[in-house]
Amino acid sequence: MAVVLGVCMAGCYRVSDTFPPNRVYTVRLERAFRQPFEPQRQAELRKLMTDLFGGPDQPRVPAEVRSLGLFNDEWLAAAAGPVGSDKGGRSKGLFREHCAVCHGVSGDGVGPVAFVLKPYPRDFRRGLFKFKATPKGAKPTHEDLRRIIETGIPGTGMPSYRVLPAWEIDALAQYVTYLSVRGEVERGLIDYAAGELRPDQPIVDEDATDEEQATQRRVISDLVSTVARSWRQSESLVTPVRPPKSGRDRNASIARGRELFLGDVANCVKCHGPSALGDGQTTDYDDWAKEIDPTDSIALAEYCRSGALGPRPIQPRNLRLGIYHGGGRPEDLYRRIHNGIDGTPMPAALIKAPNSPPSTKGLTEDDIWCLVDYISSLPGTSETNSSP
Amino acid sequence: MANRQSAVVAQHDRMSPWPFRLAVMLSCVTFPLISIGGLVTSYDAGMAVPDWPNTYGYNLLLYPYTTWLFGPWDLFLEHGHRLLGVLAGLFAMGLVAVTYRVDSRRPARIATVAALVAVTAQGGLGGARVLLDDRQLAMLHGCVGPAFFAYCVALASCLSPKWQSLVPKLLGAHSDRKMLLDQKLRRFTLLLALLFYVQLVLGAQLRHIPVTAGPWLFNMSLLLHLTNAVLLTLSVTVLGLSLRRGRVEPELRPVVSAMAVLLCIQLVLGVTTWVVKYGWPYWFAQSLFAASFTVHAKSMTQTGIATLHMAVGSLILAAAVLTHVQTRQLLRAQLRNAPRQTTPGMVK
């Protein structure tokens, strides 16, 4: 009986040949343009995306991306597909084994476990990543992604995969990039279809002349190239970290850092609070939550029906704990302040030249090091010692 | 009545110990079998060997042992799990053969054949899980394993000549004792065993959650798992208090005590499993211990604790089933010894 029952159950929840579409973004644009996305258009989008990027079992790299050398086919094949291993113990289906239960098969951040985790797992499809060495708005480097996978994020559900062989971590980091590129292209196509085309107009019209079809395909090709290039160039955008001046007075640096922390220019106090407990502004949301307008309860219900998780306000870091999600090395803290944190209300610092007049608004590199010193001095001290 | 009781005791004393011994051996093989099955799940090694019943084209029993022992870890687990499954099957066959030879009781024979059928079906289910590469089948396979283990333990108890002869002796020795066993206790222990099994199925659902499932499935399973854990804790507490107050036969003390102790361990393991898998709940976010805690995926701690949680769950289920079976046996023996009169609410 058990066997019969089992065979009847087989196939439930099987991973589809195609990635699930980005329904949440579609709903957002439907609301914005007050025009429904017809099922025919949704089907065309899905087919186009599958032609370009393949499916969860057999990912494909579009020619525009391949020419940039962004992906290693061997890693991509190992990260995709169902879980297993070959006779030599070489793993397959790495993403489904390690990541999909939280991040979802398409990297939408809505895996089965997502709801019980706080913060929610990252939705890769926006191409936005918090902890990286590149400026705000730029893509993370491969090294940024692999570092997060290897070290995990303390205090969250993101585990460290230190036990995995280096190549498996590389393969996972690359698959995250693949899902991001795919997700961004999908968003771009939804944007294009919703903003540029009539509701009944296909993205690629098979009945159009060859010239028209070539133009339509060029739009897609340009979109893919733009997204892929933004990833390619991330390696050259890494923010350099020049070490602080040697022989500086650390106590003076901490005092200056505190002044900046509480002052109007850095204005860290706004969110992190005067005592740096993360108790300042606590009603803001991150960009992933803002995708669905957290203040509109009617729209929210529609978004949640389309697969979004209910938005939760973002919690500014309690800096007195001395535990930092993006890494606690001085250069990590420097970059967090210098670049800000993508997708969150944490802004990039307004940088001014070293010899600017004092009246110029902004922070110098030395000022950032002072802030790093101040923040590093907070753990283990009582609130009253350093509150204003 | 004393003569009849003596006759029953003598009959049980003459019972061959071999079916019991084989049933114990079957249980002893089944426990590591399901524990290694739990490790297979923890390490996602279910598809480490893509064919079945062969292992990479080799007959299961002829697969080179050096490759098995010194090869990849997931292959070691999966192939080892299969070999233990074969061993369990052999013990089940031996049990049937010996029971048919030395035990003329029809229920005993049927029960041993049922064990053989169950272990074969479970093997087939495991094979189907591999051939269809289906996570839902893996979950079903994971749910049948502990049920089979509990069945083996209960079977061993039923085939135990010592316990069988002990029951009438005990009842004879306490013939003046107020009848403590009643239908309520029988139903209560049955309900307890069922609730423990539901708990195990919910746990298996959490462990085998399909990656394509929506968050609702995990949330619902988790909520029910936690609610049921509270219910089970209260139920075992009630059973333990009844035992202390003398409302339950003292002969059930070892198994009920074991169940209570295992449940305490299991509660700690449940919390620990969550923490090592998903980190501390967000309520502790402002505490240094929680903020600094990093989950280490596939670490020995994570896989070991999760597997232990599953293994202890199986032991508790076996203890609960054993409690129910022994309660039934005591009740039946009591009825046999009772004066021939109609007593309301008694088992016929």
XYZ file of C-alpha atoms in Angstrom:
736
model
C 0.000 0.000 0.000
C 2.885 2.299 0.905
C 4.472 1.689 -2.473
C 1.208 2.403 -4.303
C 0.702 5.563 -2.279
C 4.272 6.550 -2.940
C 4.027 6.076 -6.670
C 0.807 8.138 -6.660
C 2.625 10.931 -4.831
C 5.629 10.822 -7.139
C 5.811 13.857 -9.344
C 4.104 16.230 -6.927
C 6.255 19.326 -6.553
C 8.575 18.256 -9.363
C 10.738 21.112 -10.634
C 9.376 22.424 -13.924
C 11.398 22.578 -17.146
C 11.035 26.347 -17.121
C 11.680 28.935 -14.436
C 8.574 30.418 -12.826
C 7.833 33.919 -14.164
C 8.299 37.073 -12.110
C 4.635 37.550 -11.296
C 5.223 40.161 -8.596
C 6.957 42.541 -10.993
C 4.323 41.890 -13.632
C 1.601 42.812 -11.146
C 3.529 45.946 -10.232
C 3.620 47.070 -13.853
C 0.022 46.050 -14.427
C -0.889 48.396 -11.610
C 1.439 51.131 -12.812
C 0.189 51.081 -16.428
C -3.363 50.099 -15.484
C -3.223 47.416 -18.116
C -3.310 43.684 -17.542
C -0.562 41.435 -18.841
C -2.501 39.145 -21.132
C -1.910 35.391 -20.717
C -0.634 35.341 -24.304
C 2.041 37.900 -23.448
C 2.973 36.026 -20.276
C 3.371 32.833 -22.306
C 5.506 34.664 -24.875
C 7.709 36.106 -22.146
C 8.168 32.701 -20.606
C 9.106 31.188 -23.954
C 11.503 34.006 -24.743
C 13.198 33.637 -21.373
C 13.479 29.869 -21.818
C 14.960 30.333 -25.296
C 17.520 32.724 -23.869
C 18.401 31.159 -20.526
C 17.069 27.588 -20.599
C 15.452 26.084 -17.503
C 16.399 24.975 -14.004
C 17.651 21.600 -15.251
C 19.442 22.837 -18.349
C 20.535 26.425 -18.076
C 21.624 28.184 -21.222
C 23.878 31.177 -21.676
C 22.806 33.660 -24.378
C 25.423 34.369 -27.031
C 25.764 37.983 -25.851
C 26.718 36.781 -22.380
C 28.911 33.935 -23.588
C 31.068 36.315 -25.564
C 31.898 38.162 -22.324
C 33.206 34.985 -20.699
C 31.041 35.490 -17.640
C 30.204 31.833 -17.118
C 32.068 28.577 -16.857
C 29.893 25.862 -18.433
C 31.173 23.155 -16.126
C 30.309 25.128 -12.989
C 26.931 26.101 -14.370
C 26.064 22.472 -15.146
C 27.149 21.372 -11.659
C 25.112 24.058 -9.911
C 21.931 23.506 -11.933
C 19.680 20.471 -12.206
C 18.544 17.862 -9.712
C 20.612 16.904 -6.668
C 23.007 13.996 -7.063
C 26.610 13.063 -7.550
C 28.641 10.983 -9.912
C 30.677 7.891 -9.127
C 33.677 9.998 -8.164
C 31.595 11.929 -5.651
C 31.460 15.103 -7.762
C 28.251 16.863 -6.781
C 25.471 17.949 -9.107
C 22.455 20.145 -8.486
C 24.354 22.275 -5.973
C 21.902 25.176 -5.988
C 18.923 22.929 -5.378
C 20.789 21.077 -2.658
C 22.059 24.078 -0.730
C 20.172 27.233 -1.700
C 16.763 26.641 -3.289
C 14.974 25.740 -0.051
C 15.361 29.404 1.015
C 16.054 31.342 -2.198
C 13.639 29.388 -4.430
C 14.451 27.578 -7.673
C 14.455 30.821 -9.676
C 16.289 32.787 -6.974
C 13.142 34.775 -6.181
C 13.837 34.579 -2.436
C 10.550 32.765 -1.822
C 11.702 29.225 -1.125
C 9.544 27.090 1.169
C 11.490 28.149 4.271
C 11.660 31.863 3.388
C 8.777 33.065 5.510
C 10.220 31.880 8.825
C 13.567 33.583 8.243
C 14.319 37.159 9.219
C 15.601 38.876 7.210
C 13.992 37.150 4.228
C 16.351 35.332 1.859
C 17.647 37.535 -0.948
C 15.726 37.799 -4.229
C 18.552 37.531 -6.763
C 16.444 38.601 -9.715
C 16.947 42.323 -9.107
C 20.714 41.972 -9.278
C 20.948 43.892 -6.014
C 23.369 42.651 -3.381
C 24.095 44.180 -0.021
C 27.578 43.127 0.923
C 30.144 43.775 -1.740
C 33.313 45.677 -2.477
C 31.858 47.723 -5.330
C 30.034 51.084 -5.140
C 26.313 51.400 -4.631
C 24.483 50.509 -7.830
C 27.319 48.334 -9.154
C 27.199 44.555 -9.286
C 29.119 42.464 -6.787
C 32.294 40.732 -7.858
C 32.543 36.953 -8.023
C 34.748 37.143 -4.938
C 32.055 39.099 -3.026
C 29.478 36.401 -3.711
C 31.779 33.521 -2.919
C 32.870 35.189 0.340
C 29.274 35.430 1.574
C 28.643 31.796 0.586
C 31.824 30.675 2.295
C 31.509 32.670 5.522
C 27.736 32.920 5.808
C 26.049 35.843 7.546
C 26.090 35.664 11.344
C 22.780 36.146 13.102
C 20.758 35.252 10.004
C 19.623 32.058 8.289
C 22.378 32.376 5.665
C 24.769 29.557 6.492
C 28.476 29.252 5.935
C 29.378 26.636 3.315
C 32.967 26.371 4.461
C 32.762 22.575 4.264
C 32.241 22.627 0.506
C 35.180 22.315 -1.892
C 36.311 25.638 -3.360
C 35.023 24.802 -6.840
C 31.519 24.125 -5.495
C 31.454 27.550 -3.848
C 32.634 29.058 -7.141
C 29.906 27.173 -8.979
C 27.245 28.412 -6.554
C 28.477 32.019 -6.765
C 28.362 31.797 -10.525
C 24.877 30.319 -10.535
C 23.714 33.213 -8.354
C 25.122 35.526 -11.034
C 23.314 33.521 -13.700
C 19.990 33.817 -11.865
C 20.567 37.535 -11.377
C 21.389 38.156 -15.030
C 18.364 36.109 -15.997
C 16.128 37.929 -13.521
C 17.300 41.363 -14.645
C 16.731 40.512 -18.301
C 13.255 39.252 -17.424
C 12.483 42.498 -15.604
C 13.831 44.459 -18.554
C 11.590 42.558 -20.943
C 8.565 43.086 -18.715
C 9.435 46.810 -18.594
C 9.803 46.899 -22.367
C 6.572 45.034 -23.020
C 4.569 47.100 -20.543
C 6.048 50.468 -21.466
C 6.813 50.277 -25.166
C 4.337 47.878 -26.725
C 0.606 47.816 -27.224
C -1.165 45.179 -25.062
C -1.819 42.999 -28.117
C 1.606 43.528 -29.678
C 4.016 40.606 -29.314
C 7.605 41.249 -28.215
C 8.854 39.371 -31.274
C 6.222 39.361 -33.977
C 6.589 36.206 -36.072
C 4.358 37.706 -38.770
C 6.463 40.845 -39.137
C 8.983 41.371 -41.892
C 12.516 40.045 -41.398
C 13.794 43.562 -40.884
C 11.209 44.299 -38.201
C 11.942 41.003 -36.488
C 15.652 41.775 -36.525
C 14.945 45.138 -34.872
C 12.791 43.469 -32.238
C 15.447 40.855 -31.548
C 18.079 43.570 -31.329
C 16.142 45.143 -28.455
C 16.362 41.874 -26.565
C 19.986 41.400 -27.493
C 20.890 44.926 -26.317
C 19.103 44.336 -23.056
C 20.981 41.080 -22.432
C 24.304 42.713 -23.340
C 23.715 45.679 -21.059
C 22.931 43.470 -18.102
C 25.832 41.106 -18.773
C 28.292 43.964 -19.212
C 27.272 45.494 -15.886
C 28.316 42.221 -14.264
C 31.483 41.933 -16.318
C 32.733 45.367 -15.314
C 32.144 44.886 -11.582
C 35.674 43.500 -11.140
C 37.106 46.839 -12.237
C 34.854 48.855 -9.926
C 36.103 47.537 -6.590
C 36.443 50.417 -4.156
C 40.083 50.714 -3.168
C 40.741 50.845 0.552
C 43.798 52.913 1.414
C 44.964 52.173 4.941
C 44.661 54.991 7.482
C 47.614 57.237 8.145
C 50.186 55.553 10.304
C 50.874 57.049 13.713
C 47.417 58.565 14.111
C 46.042 59.113 17.595
C 43.370 56.452 17.965
C 41.585 58.200 20.839
C 41.343 61.377 18.829
C 40.127 59.375 15.850
C 37.400 57.776 17.955
C 36.347 61.174 19.292
C 36.196 62.576 15.757
C 34.303 59.480 14.601
C 31.730 59.981 17.363
C 31.312 63.585 16.353
C 30.705 62.523 12.745
C 28.388 59.709 13.802
C 26.159 62.166 15.637
C 26.600 65.011 13.171
C 24.585 66.104 10.152
C 27.035 65.036 7.454
C 27.351 61.333 8.150
C 24.076 61.386 10.073
C 24.472 57.768 11.190
C 22.436 58.666 14.235
C 19.282 58.940 12.136
C 18.931 55.181 11.793
C 21.412 53.683 14.229
C 20.242 55.932 17.062
C 22.327 58.109 19.406
C 23.464 55.091 21.375
C 24.159 53.077 18.185
C 21.741 50.352 19.275
C 19.959 50.449 15.948
C 16.992 52.176 17.531
C 16.762 55.266 15.325
C 14.560 55.194 12.248
C 13.016 51.717 12.279
C 9.996 52.148 10.037
C 11.769 52.128 6.677
C 11.893 49.154 4.285
C 14.517 47.722 1.998
C 14.181 47.938 -1.794
C 12.912 44.366 -2.106
C 9.985 45.207 0.168
C 9.431 48.553 -1.567
C 8.865 46.656 -4.796
C 5.366 46.064 -3.514
C 4.491 49.374 -1.821
C 4.297 48.257 1.806
C 1.944 51.061 2.774
C -0.865 50.139 0.368
C -2.785 47.341 2.039
C -5.039 46.656 -0.954
C -2.122 46.404 -3.366
C -0.238 44.364 -0.803
C -2.889 41.660 -0.802
C -2.605 41.422 -4.589
C 1.191 41.208 -4.415
C 1.068 38.503 -1.776
C -1.347 36.523 -3.930
C 1.159 36.747 -6.768
C 3.864 35.229 -4.578
C 5.457 38.076 -2.635
C 6.198 37.793 1.064
C 4.667 40.387 3.368
C 7.069 43.323 3.804
C 8.890 43.791 7.093
C 10.584 47.022 8.185
C 14.350 46.924 7.933
C 16.233 46.866 11.207
C 19.272 49.158 11.410
C 22.310 47.379 12.842
C 22.939 47.445 16.557
C 26.573 48.520 16.326
C 27.280 47.754 19.966
C 27.051 44.033 19.295
C 30.211 44.176 17.209
C 28.742 41.684 14.740
C 28.405 42.955 11.186
C 26.527 41.084 8.466
C 28.860 42.197 5.720
C 32.063 41.341 7.572
C 33.818 42.948 10.516
C 37.265 43.657 9.080
C 38.188 47.371 9.091
C 38.152 47.406 5.280
C 34.638 45.888 5.312
C 33.408 48.642 7.616
C 35.206 51.242 5.534
C 33.474 50.050 2.370
C 30.068 49.838 4.109
C 30.380 53.521 5.040
C 32.016 54.597 1.788
C 29.684 52.708 -0.569
C 26.561 52.355 1.505
C 24.528 49.163 1.335
C 22.672 48.458 -1.868
C 18.955 47.888 -1.571
C 18.758 49.467 1.886
C 18.315 52.994 3.274
C 22.053 52.995 4.222
C 23.432 55.637 1.830
C 26.892 55.928 0.324
C 28.981 58.584 2.029
C 29.275 61.924 0.339
C 32.995 62.010 -0.371
C 34.924 65.238 -0.557
C 38.477 65.782 -1.731
C 41.191 65.627 0.956
C 42.121 69.302 0.663
C 38.617 70.718 0.402
C 37.777 73.683 2.607
C 36.115 72.720 5.904
C 32.851 74.257 4.774
C 32.496 71.698 1.967
C 29.918 69.129 2.922
C 31.084 65.514 2.848
C 33.515 63.073 4.368
C 37.168 62.540 3.567
C 38.791 59.125 3.633
C 40.284 60.020 7.008
C 36.817 60.854 8.293
C 35.640 57.402 7.235
C 38.521 55.798 9.103
C 37.535 57.857 12.155
C 34.012 56.466 11.866
C 35.436 52.950 11.516
C 37.475 53.524 14.677
C 34.457 54.826 16.546
C 32.228 51.952 15.460
C 34.934 49.425 16.304
C 35.244 50.974 19.769
C 31.554 50.541 20.597
C 31.269 46.815 21.425
C 31.867 46.184 25.096
C 31.247 49.774 26.160
C 28.154 50.859 28.015
C 25.678 53.125 26.275
C 26.184 55.940 28.761
C 29.936 56.097 28.115
C 29.479 57.223 24.581
C 26.010 58.683 24.355
C 25.852 62.418 23.828
C -8.370 -20.568 38.019
C -4.920 -21.058 39.479
C -4.516 -24.211 37.380
C -5.474 -22.416 34.223
C -3.009 -19.657 35.025
C -0.238 -22.157 35.658
C -1.013 -23.812 32.350
C -0.694 -20.539 30.516
C 2.613 -19.811 32.250
C 3.901 -23.269 31.423
C 2.857 -22.897 27.798
C 4.739 -19.621 27.501
C 7.771 -21.088 29.279
C 7.906 -23.775 26.607
C 7.939 -21.188 23.780
C 11.099 -21.205 21.654
C 13.170 -18.068 22.231
C 14.357 -17.964 18.602
C 11.550 -15.951 17.003
C 11.973 -13.410 19.774
C 15.744 -13.333 19.325
C 15.403 -12.838 15.593
C 12.812 -10.093 16.098
C 15.224 -8.346 18.477
C 18.029 -8.711 15.938
C 15.737 -7.328 13.248
C 14.969 -4.336 15.475
C 18.678 -3.912 16.222
C 19.459 -3.820 12.494
C 16.503 -1.587 11.685
C 17.510 1.177 14.080
C 20.930 1.838 12.504
C 19.279 1.329 9.124
C 16.837 4.203 9.675
C 19.496 6.298 11.426
C 21.800 6.006 8.426
C 18.756 6.742 6.281
C 18.438 9.941 8.333
C 22.089 10.744 7.609
C 21.443 10.116 3.905
C 18.748 12.812 4.093
C 20.905 15.165 6.155
C 23.707 14.945 3.592
C 21.342 14.931 0.590
C 22.979 11.672 -0.422
C 19.771 10.000 -1.607
C 20.873 10.207 -5.238
C 24.532 9.348 -4.611
C 23.888 6.047 -6.387
C 21.669 6.735 -9.394
C 20.651 3.135 -10.139
C 18.703 0.561 -8.159
C 18.764 -2.288 -7.155
C 22.300 -2.247 -8.547
C 25.019 0.092 -7.356
C 26.685 1.713 -10.351
C 25.942 -1.377 -12.421
C 27.274 -3.815 -9.827
C 25.109 -6.282 -8.021
C 24.434 -4.579 -4.686
C 26.292 -7.258 -2.731
C 29.224 -7.444 -5.129
C 30.052 -3.729 -5.212
C 33.800 -3.404 -4.447
C 34.062 -2.809 -0.726
C 37.204 -0.684 -1.100
C 35.323 1.795 -3.310
C 32.484 1.783 -0.827
C 34.593 2.234 2.290
C 37.186 4.631 0.911
C 35.134 6.374 -1.782
C 32.991 9.507 -1.519
C 31.128 10.031 1.764
C 27.657 10.190 0.197
C 28.275 6.950 -1.683
C 29.436 5.354 1.589
C 26.193 6.403 3.263
C 23.805 5.427 0.481
C 25.406 2.088 -0.314
C 25.773 1.322 3.407
C 22.072 2.131 3.861
C 21.216 -0.331 1.088
C 23.428 -3.079 2.540
C 21.818 -2.660 5.945
C 18.446 -2.861 4.198
C 19.468 -6.204 2.708
C 20.536 -7.398 6.153
C 17.178 -6.358 7.596
C 15.459 -8.259 4.783
C 17.503 -11.378 5.558
C 16.632 -11.169 9.244
C 12.961 -10.761 8.332
C 13.149 -13.876 6.158
C 14.882 -15.808 8.924
C 12.224 -14.634 11.355
C 9.431 -15.939 9.128
C 11.184 -19.283 8.585
C 11.909 -19.845 12.284
C 8.459 -18.726 13.397
C 6.790 -21.129 10.980
C 9.017 -23.899 12.314
C 8.685 -23.398 16.067
C 5.565 -21.323 16.699
C 2.188 -22.724 15.796
C 0.270 -19.556 16.739
C -1.380 -18.138 13.643
C -1.183 -14.459 14.704
C 2.566 -14.824 15.333
C 3.095 -16.283 11.878
C 1.006 -13.597 10.191
C 2.834 -10.884 12.108
C 6.250 -12.110 10.970
C 5.112 -12.403 7.344
C 3.791 -8.848 7.647
C 7.257 -7.752 8.785
C 8.817 -9.371 5.726
C 6.268 -7.753 3.408
C 6.820 -4.388 5.066
C 10.600 -4.491 4.802
C 10.336 -5.544 1.150
C 7.858 -2.760 0.389
C 10.094 -0.266 2.164
C 13.040 -1.411 0.038
C 10.890 -1.005 -3.072
C 9.890 2.467 -1.948
C 13.533 3.393 -1.510
C 14.213 2.052 -4.997
C 11.325 4.033 -6.463
C 12.672 7.164 -4.753
C 15.988 6.655 -6.560
C 14.601 5.645 -9.939
C 12.059 8.485 -10.037
C 14.391 10.917 -8.204
C 11.421 12.102 -6.230
C 11.638 13.997 -2.960
C 8.059 13.194 -1.946
C 8.855 9.507 -2.229
C 11.943 10.113 -0.107
C 9.663 11.615 2.506
C 7.313 8.647 2.371
C 10.300 6.295 2.609
C 11.463 8.278 5.632
C 8.039 7.953 7.269
C 7.677 4.203 6.705
C 11.123 3.428 8.181
C 10.376 4.464 11.787
C 6.918 2.859 11.579
C 8.585 -0.412 10.565
C 11.088 -0.083 13.402
C 8.259 0.445 15.909
C 6.490 -2.575 14.448
C 9.622 -4.723 14.885
C 9.971 -3.642 18.518
C 6.315 -4.427 19.186
C 6.697 -7.771 17.422
C 9.697 -8.640 19.571
C 7.634 -7.871 22.654
C 4.791 -10.100 21.432
C 7.210 -12.931 20.672
C 9.089 -12.596 23.957
C 8.559 -15.776 26.012
C 9.709 -13.943 29.120
C 7.146 -11.148 28.781
C 4.428 -13.589 27.738
C 5.035 -15.737 30.785
C 5.524 -12.701 32.976
C 2.094 -11.277 32.234
C 0.031 -14.077 33.783
C 2.546 -14.454 36.595
C 2.322 -10.777 37.424
C -1.404 -10.797 37.290
C -1.519 -13.905 39.374
C 0.723 -12.329 41.960
C -1.464 -9.263 42.063
C -4.816 -10.934 41.814
C -6.127 -8.905 44.708
C -5.110 -5.621 43.099
C -7.806 -3.341 41.858
C -8.124 -3.610 38.122
C -6.122 -0.652 36.955
C -6.020 -1.277 33.286
C -9.045 -0.163 31.451
C -10.167 0.835 28.066
C -9.191 4.441 28.737
C -5.540 3.619 29.136
C -5.596 1.420 26.066
C -7.128 4.196 23.992
C -4.844 6.800 25.500
C -1.683 4.865 24.618
C -3.015 4.201 21.124
C -3.708 7.901 20.653
C -0.253 8.712 22.019
C 1.416 6.360 19.523
C -0.616 7.873 16.682
C 0.270 11.404 17.746
C 3.953 10.480 17.903
C 3.685 9.099 14.403
C 1.968 12.241 13.140
C 4.792 14.199 14.756
C 7.313 12.088 12.907
C 5.512 12.579 9.595
C 5.451 16.348 10.154
C 9.161 16.262 10.959
C 9.805 14.278 7.780
C 7.824 16.877 5.833
C 10.020 19.638 7.252
C 13.181 17.714 6.400
C 12.075 16.744 2.902
C 10.301 19.950 1.993
C 10.247 20.152 -1.818
C 12.072 23.206 -3.153
C 9.074 24.072 -5.315
C 6.619 24.107 -2.414
C 5.218 27.415 -1.291
C 6.090 28.785 2.143
C 2.602 27.838 3.363
C 3.500 24.122 3.384
C 6.577 24.617 5.529
C 4.791 27.092 7.826
C 1.839 24.772 8.305
C 4.028 21.728 8.938
C 6.161 23.692 11.397
C 3.165 25.055 13.265
C 1.585 21.601 13.543
C 4.934 20.061 14.539
C 5.317 22.580 17.372
C 1.692 22.308 18.502
C 1.876 18.541 18.479
C 5.132 18.662 20.448
C 3.328 20.577 23.208
C 0.422 18.128 23.086
C 2.752 15.139 23.295
C 4.703 16.628 26.177
C 1.480 17.139 28.104
C 0.275 13.622 27.247
C 3.485 11.947 28.381
C 3.425 14.061 31.538
C -0.116 12.845 32.244
C 0.964 9.233 31.624
C 3.997 9.650 33.884
C 1.869 11.180 36.659
C -0.653 8.339 36.325
C 2.210 5.904 36.727
C 3.429 7.705 39.843
C -0.055 7.713 41.321
C -0.423 4.006 40.685
C -3.109 4.325 38.033
C -0.997 2.437 35.520
C 0.438 -1.027 35.924
C 3.950 -0.736 37.391
C 5.109 -3.283 34.805
C 4.830 -0.479 32.232
C 7.197 1.691 34.253
C 10.405 0.930 32.253
C 8.906 1.706 28.881
C 6.978 4.790 30.026
C 10.042 6.112 31.855
C 12.174 5.549 28.768
C 9.610 7.394 26.695
C 9.580 10.348 29.100
C 13.375 10.581 29.228
C 13.646 10.311 25.449
C 10.992 12.982 25.034
C 12.985 15.399 27.232
C 16.078 14.725 25.116
C 13.997 15.100 21.975
C 12.678 18.518 22.971
C 16.226 19.777 23.460
C 17.265 18.186 20.166
C 14.311 19.789 18.368
C 15.299 23.296 19.469
C 18.960 22.593 18.705
C 18.114 21.222 15.268
C 16.329 24.448 14.399
C 19.181 26.610 15.676
C 21.931 24.710 13.856
C 19.889 24.708 10.664
C 18.280 28.148 10.553
C 19.940 30.117 13.353
C 18.370 31.592 16.479
C 14.845 32.963 16.148
C 14.748 36.702 15.580
C 13.488 37.392 19.119
C 17.087 36.879 20.222
C 18.522 39.161 17.531
C 19.765 41.719 20.058
C 21.643 39.102 22.079
C 25.304 38.666 21.321
C 25.114 34.857 21.303
C 22.403 34.920 18.624
C 23.842 37.795 16.601
C 27.255 36.163 16.430
C 25.949 32.684 15.636
C 26.662 31.486 12.121
C 24.912 28.434 10.753
C 27.400 25.968 9.292
C 25.689 24.050 6.520
C 26.437 20.318 6.242
C 28.735 20.484 9.247
C 29.046 17.436 11.489
C 27.127 19.331 14.180
C 24.259 20.231 11.881
C 23.840 16.859 10.218
C 24.542 14.943 13.428
C 21.961 16.804 15.507
C 19.292 16.703 12.800
C 19.820 12.965 12.364
C 19.817 12.381 16.106
C 16.507 14.253 16.342
C 15.051 11.905 13.756
C 16.579 8.792 15.389
C 15.347 9.687 18.886
C 11.928 10.378 17.357
C 11.912 6.815 16.041
C 12.883 5.460 19.459
C 10.062 7.418 21.112
C 7.605 6.124 18.551
C 8.777 2.573 19.280
C 8.408 3.208 23.026
C 4.892 4.588 22.519
C 3.852 1.625 20.375
C 5.408 -0.756 22.907
C 3.493 0.931 25.723
C 0.271 0.423 23.826
C 1.039 -3.195 22.916
C 2.037 -4.101 26.461
C -1.036 -2.359 27.811
C -3.168 -4.464 25.497
C -1.354 -7.634 26.496
C -1.789 -6.928 30.193
C -5.417 -6.084 29.657
C -6.088 -9.257 27.717
C -4.270 -11.400 30.258
C -6.203 -9.700 33.020
C -9.428 -10.479 31.251
C -8.409 -14.092 30.832
C -7.736 -14.296 34.551
C -10.815 -12.375 35.582
C -13.845 -14.284 36.895
C -16.153 -15.201 34.026
C -18.609 -12.345 34.214
C -19.481 -9.527 31.931
C -17.566 -6.409 32.756
C -18.597 -3.280 30.903
C -16.021 -1.747 28.575
C -13.697 -4.727 28.412
C -11.845 -6.024 25.421
C -13.120 -9.294 24.075
